[in-house]
Short mmCIF file of C-alpha atoms and ligand atoms in Angstrom, two decimals:
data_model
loop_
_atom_site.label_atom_id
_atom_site.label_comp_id
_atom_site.label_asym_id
_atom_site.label_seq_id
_atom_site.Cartn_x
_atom_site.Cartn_y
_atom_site.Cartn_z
CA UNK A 284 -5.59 -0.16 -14.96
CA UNK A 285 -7.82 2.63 -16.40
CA UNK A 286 -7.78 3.91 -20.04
CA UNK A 287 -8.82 7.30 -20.93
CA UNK A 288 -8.16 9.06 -24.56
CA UNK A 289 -6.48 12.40 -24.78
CA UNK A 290 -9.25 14.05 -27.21
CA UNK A 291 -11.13 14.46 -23.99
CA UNK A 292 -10.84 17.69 -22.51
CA UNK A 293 -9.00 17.82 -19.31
CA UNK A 294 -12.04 19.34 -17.58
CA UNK A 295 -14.46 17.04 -18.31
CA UNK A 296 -11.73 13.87 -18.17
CA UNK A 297 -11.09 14.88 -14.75
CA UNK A 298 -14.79 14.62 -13.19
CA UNK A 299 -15.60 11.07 -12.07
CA UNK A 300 -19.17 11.75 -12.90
CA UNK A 301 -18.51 12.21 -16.43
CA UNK A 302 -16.44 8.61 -16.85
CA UNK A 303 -13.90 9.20 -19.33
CA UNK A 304 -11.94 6.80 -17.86
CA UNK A 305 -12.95 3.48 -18.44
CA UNK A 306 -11.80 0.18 -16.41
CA UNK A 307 -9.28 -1.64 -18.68
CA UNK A 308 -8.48 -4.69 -16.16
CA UNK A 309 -7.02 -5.36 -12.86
CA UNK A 310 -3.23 -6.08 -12.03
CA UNK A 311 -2.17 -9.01 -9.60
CA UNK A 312 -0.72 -8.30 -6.67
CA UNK A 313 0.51 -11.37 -5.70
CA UNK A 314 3.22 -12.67 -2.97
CA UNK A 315 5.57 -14.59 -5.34
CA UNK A 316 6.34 -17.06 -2.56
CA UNK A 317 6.91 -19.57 -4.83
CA UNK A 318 10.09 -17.36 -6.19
CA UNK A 319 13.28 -16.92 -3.61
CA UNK A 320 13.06 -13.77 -1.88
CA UNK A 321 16.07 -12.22 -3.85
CA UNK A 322 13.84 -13.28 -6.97
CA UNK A 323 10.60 -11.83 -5.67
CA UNK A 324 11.25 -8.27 -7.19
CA UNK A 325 12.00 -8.99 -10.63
CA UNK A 326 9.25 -11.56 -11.14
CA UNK A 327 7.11 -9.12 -9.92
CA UNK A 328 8.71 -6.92 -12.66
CA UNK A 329 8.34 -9.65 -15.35
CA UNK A 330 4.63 -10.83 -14.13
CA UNK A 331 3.39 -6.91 -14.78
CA UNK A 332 4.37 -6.59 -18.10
CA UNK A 333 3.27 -10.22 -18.68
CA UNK A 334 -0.23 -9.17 -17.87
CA UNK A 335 0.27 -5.72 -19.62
CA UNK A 336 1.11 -7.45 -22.98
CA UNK A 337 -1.76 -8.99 -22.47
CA UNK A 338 -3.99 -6.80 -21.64
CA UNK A 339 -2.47 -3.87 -24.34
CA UNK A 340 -2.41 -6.70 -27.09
CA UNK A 341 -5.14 -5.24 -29.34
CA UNK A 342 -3.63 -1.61 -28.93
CA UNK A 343 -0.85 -3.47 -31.30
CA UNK A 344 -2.99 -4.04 -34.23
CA UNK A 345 -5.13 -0.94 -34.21
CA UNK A 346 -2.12 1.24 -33.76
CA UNK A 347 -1.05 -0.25 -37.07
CA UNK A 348 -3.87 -0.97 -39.09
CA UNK A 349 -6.09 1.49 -37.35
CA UNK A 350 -9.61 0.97 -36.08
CA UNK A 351 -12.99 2.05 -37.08
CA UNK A 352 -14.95 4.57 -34.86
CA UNK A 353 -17.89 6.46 -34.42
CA UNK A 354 -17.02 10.09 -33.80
CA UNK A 355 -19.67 12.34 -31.96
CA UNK A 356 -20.45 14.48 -35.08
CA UNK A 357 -21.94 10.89 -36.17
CA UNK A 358 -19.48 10.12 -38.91
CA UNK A 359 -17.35 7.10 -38.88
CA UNK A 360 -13.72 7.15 -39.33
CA UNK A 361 -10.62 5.24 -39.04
CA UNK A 362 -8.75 5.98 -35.79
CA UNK A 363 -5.21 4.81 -35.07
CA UNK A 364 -4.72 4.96 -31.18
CA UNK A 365 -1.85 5.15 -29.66
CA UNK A 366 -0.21 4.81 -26.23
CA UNK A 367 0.96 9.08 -25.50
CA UNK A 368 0.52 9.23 -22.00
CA UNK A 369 1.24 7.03 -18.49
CA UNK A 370 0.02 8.40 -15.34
CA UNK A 371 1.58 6.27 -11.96
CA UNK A 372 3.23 7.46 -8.96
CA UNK A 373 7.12 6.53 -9.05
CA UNK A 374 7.88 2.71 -8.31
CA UNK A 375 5.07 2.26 -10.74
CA UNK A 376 6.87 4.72 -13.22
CA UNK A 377 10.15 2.28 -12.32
CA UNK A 378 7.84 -0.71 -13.06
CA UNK A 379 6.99 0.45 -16.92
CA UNK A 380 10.45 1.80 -17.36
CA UNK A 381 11.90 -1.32 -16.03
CA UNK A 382 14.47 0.37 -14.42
CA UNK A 383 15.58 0.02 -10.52
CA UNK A 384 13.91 2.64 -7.89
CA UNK A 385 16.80 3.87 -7.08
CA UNK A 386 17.52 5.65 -10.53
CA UNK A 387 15.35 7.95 -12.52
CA UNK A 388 12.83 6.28 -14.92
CA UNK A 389 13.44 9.14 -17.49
CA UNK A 390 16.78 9.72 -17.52
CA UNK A 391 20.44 8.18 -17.21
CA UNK A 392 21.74 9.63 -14.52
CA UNK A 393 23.67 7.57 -12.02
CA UNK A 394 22.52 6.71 -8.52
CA UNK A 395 24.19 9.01 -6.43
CA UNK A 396 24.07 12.07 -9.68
CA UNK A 397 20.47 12.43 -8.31
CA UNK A 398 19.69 15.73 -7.46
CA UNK A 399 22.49 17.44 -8.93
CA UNK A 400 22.18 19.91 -11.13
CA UNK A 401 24.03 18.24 -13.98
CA UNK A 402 22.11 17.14 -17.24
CA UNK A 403 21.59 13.83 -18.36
CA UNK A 404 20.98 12.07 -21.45
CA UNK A 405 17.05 10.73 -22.11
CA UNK A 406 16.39 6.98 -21.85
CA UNK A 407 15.40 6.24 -24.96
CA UNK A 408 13.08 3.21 -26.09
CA UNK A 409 15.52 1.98 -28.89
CA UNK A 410 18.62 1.79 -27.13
CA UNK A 411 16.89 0.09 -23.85
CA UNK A 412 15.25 -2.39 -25.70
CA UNK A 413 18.65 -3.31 -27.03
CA UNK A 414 20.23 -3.46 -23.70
CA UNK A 415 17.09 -5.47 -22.20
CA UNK A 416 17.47 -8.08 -25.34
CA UNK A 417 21.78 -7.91 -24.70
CA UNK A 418 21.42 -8.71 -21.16
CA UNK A 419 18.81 -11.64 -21.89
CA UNK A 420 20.98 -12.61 -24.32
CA UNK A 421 23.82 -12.97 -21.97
CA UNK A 422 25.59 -10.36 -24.20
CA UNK A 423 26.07 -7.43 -21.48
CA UNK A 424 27.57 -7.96 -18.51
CA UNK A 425 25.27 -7.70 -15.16
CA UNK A 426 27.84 -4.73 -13.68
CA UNK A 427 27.13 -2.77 -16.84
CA UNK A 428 23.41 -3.82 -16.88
CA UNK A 429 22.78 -3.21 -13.46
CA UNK A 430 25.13 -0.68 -12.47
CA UNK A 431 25.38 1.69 -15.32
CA UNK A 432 22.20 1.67 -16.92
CA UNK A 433 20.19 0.77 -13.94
CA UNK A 434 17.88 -1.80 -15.53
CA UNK A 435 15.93 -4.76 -14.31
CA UNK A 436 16.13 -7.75 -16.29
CA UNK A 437 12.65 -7.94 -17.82
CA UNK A 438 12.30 -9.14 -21.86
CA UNK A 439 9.80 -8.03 -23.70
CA UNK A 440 8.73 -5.28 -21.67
CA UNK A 441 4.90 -4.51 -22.35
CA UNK A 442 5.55 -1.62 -24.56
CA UNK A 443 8.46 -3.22 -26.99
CA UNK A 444 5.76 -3.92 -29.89
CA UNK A 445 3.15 -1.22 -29.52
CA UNK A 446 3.48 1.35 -32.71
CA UNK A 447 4.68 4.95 -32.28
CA UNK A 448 4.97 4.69 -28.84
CA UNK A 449 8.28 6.27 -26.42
CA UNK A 450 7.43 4.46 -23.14
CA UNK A 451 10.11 6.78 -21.17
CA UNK A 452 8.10 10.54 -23.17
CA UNK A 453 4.93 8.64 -22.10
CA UNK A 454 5.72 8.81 -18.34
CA UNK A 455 4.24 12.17 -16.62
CA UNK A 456 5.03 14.02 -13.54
CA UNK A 457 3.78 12.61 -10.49
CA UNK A 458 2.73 15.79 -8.52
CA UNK A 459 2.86 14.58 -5.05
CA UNK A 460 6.40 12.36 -4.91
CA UNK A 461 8.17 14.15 -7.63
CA UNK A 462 7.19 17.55 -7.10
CA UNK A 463 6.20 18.26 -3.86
CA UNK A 464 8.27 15.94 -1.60
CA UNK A 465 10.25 15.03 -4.40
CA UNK A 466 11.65 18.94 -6.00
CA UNK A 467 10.64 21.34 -3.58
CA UNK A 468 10.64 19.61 -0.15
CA UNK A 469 13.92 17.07 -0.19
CA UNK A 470 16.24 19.36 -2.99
CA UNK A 471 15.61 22.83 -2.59
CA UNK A 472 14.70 23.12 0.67
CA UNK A 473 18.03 20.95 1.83
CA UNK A 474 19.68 23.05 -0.57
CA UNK A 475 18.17 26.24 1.29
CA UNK A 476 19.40 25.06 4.46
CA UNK A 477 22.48 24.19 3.96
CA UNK A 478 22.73 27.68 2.55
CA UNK A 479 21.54 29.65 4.94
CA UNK A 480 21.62 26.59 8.03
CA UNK A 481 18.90 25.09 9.45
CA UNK A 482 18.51 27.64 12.44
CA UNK A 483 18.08 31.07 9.58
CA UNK A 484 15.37 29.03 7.70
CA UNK A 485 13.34 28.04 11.08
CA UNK A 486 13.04 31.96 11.90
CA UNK A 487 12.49 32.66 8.06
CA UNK A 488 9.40 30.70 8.26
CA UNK A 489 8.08 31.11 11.81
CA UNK A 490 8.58 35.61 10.28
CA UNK A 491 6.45 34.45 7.55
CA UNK A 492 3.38 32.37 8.77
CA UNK A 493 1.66 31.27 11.72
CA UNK A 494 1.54 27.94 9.50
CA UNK A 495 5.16 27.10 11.15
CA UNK A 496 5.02 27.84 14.32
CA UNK A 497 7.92 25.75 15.21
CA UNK A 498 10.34 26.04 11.99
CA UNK A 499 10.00 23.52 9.36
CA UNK A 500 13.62 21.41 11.12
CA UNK A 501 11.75 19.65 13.34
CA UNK A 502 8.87 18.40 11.72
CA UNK A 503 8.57 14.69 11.41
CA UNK A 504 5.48 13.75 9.39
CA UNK A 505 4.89 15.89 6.32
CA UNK A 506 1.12 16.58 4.87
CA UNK A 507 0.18 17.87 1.53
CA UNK A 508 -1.24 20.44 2.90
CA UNK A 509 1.99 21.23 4.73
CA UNK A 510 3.89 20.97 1.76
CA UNK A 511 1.76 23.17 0.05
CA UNK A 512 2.36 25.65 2.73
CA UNK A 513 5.73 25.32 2.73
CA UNK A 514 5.72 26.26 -1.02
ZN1 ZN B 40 15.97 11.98 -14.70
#
């Protein structure tokens, strides 16, 4: 787990050399054996934000009462910092947003909605910490819990106490799944060929570039670099 702050220009944040990001603690990755196998998942679930509570607990108070800081024109001031931004790929994203992998971490829409072009409302922190406390609280049923809202049955989640904070605005794009694979490769170009069919798009691309020789059907394992082409 790595902390950086977002007063940090992105140029400079983003060189290793210049360490902006600092080392806030490791995560276990442990087997679970002692849970049931059908258990596994959702202690692993409830162990993370165990150790994230942990880990985030002084974030609590400073957030609140603020903290005193040295700024680099040599003055000190009070700083309240909060949590604005998470940066993970997408089962981690799941894993904060305590929701199942098979549903979006940002949004409601249902399981098989995905990749429709139909809006959905936000998840919103409020009205999912409700629904985690209900379910604990044996107050929701597990059909609605797990089937409608797509939760996993984790209370408190790591970010239920820390101040200002909207885990689910926090959560940023990750590039490679969400984008490349994610967006361009498995919507719109499935979209595209079921358009146009497979055979139209093949000679498309092997018109445009040398890149794709063979079409873009029959490819099996997918690079970055070949996405990037493909874009
Ligand atoms: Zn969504």
């Amino acid at each position: 787990m790595y902390l950086t702050i977002g007063n940090i220009s992105k140029d400079v944040r983003r060189q290793p050399s210049q360490h902006a990001c600092v080392l806030l603690g490791y995560l276990p990755t442990a087997k679970l054996e002692c849970f049931s196998s059908g258990r596994r998942s959702v202690e692993r679930y409830r162990l993370f934000h165990y150790c994230m509570t942990q880990i985030l607990k002084p974030l609590v108070v400073c957030g609140k009462e603020g903290v005193l800081m040295m700024c680099p024109d040599g003055l000190v001031r009070r700083i309240f910092p909060i949590l604005a931004a998470y940066i993970a790929d997408f089962p981690e994203q799941c894993l904060v947003a305590c929701c199942k992998e098979s549903r979006c971490p940002k949004c409601m829409v249902a399981r098989d909605k995905r990749g429709e072009s139909t809006r959905s409302s936000a998840r919103v922190q409020r009205q999912t910490m409700k629904s985690l406390k209900k379910y604990e609280n044996g107050e929701i049923s597990k059909e609605e819990f797990d089937g409608n809202l797509g939760l996993r049955a984790v209370y408190k989640p790591f970010w239920a106490d820390l101040p200002h904070c909207d885990i689910f605005m926090c959560i940023t794009l990750d590039i490679l799944h969400q984008l490349h694979k994610g967006m361009f490769k498995d919507h719109l170009v499935s979209w595209c060929s079921q358009l146009i069919g497979e055979d139209t798009l093949d000679e498309q691309f092997r018109a445009m570039t040398s890149y794709f020789k063979k079409g873009i059907s029959s490819r099996k394992q997918w690079t970055g670099s070949d996405h990037k082409e493909l874009e």
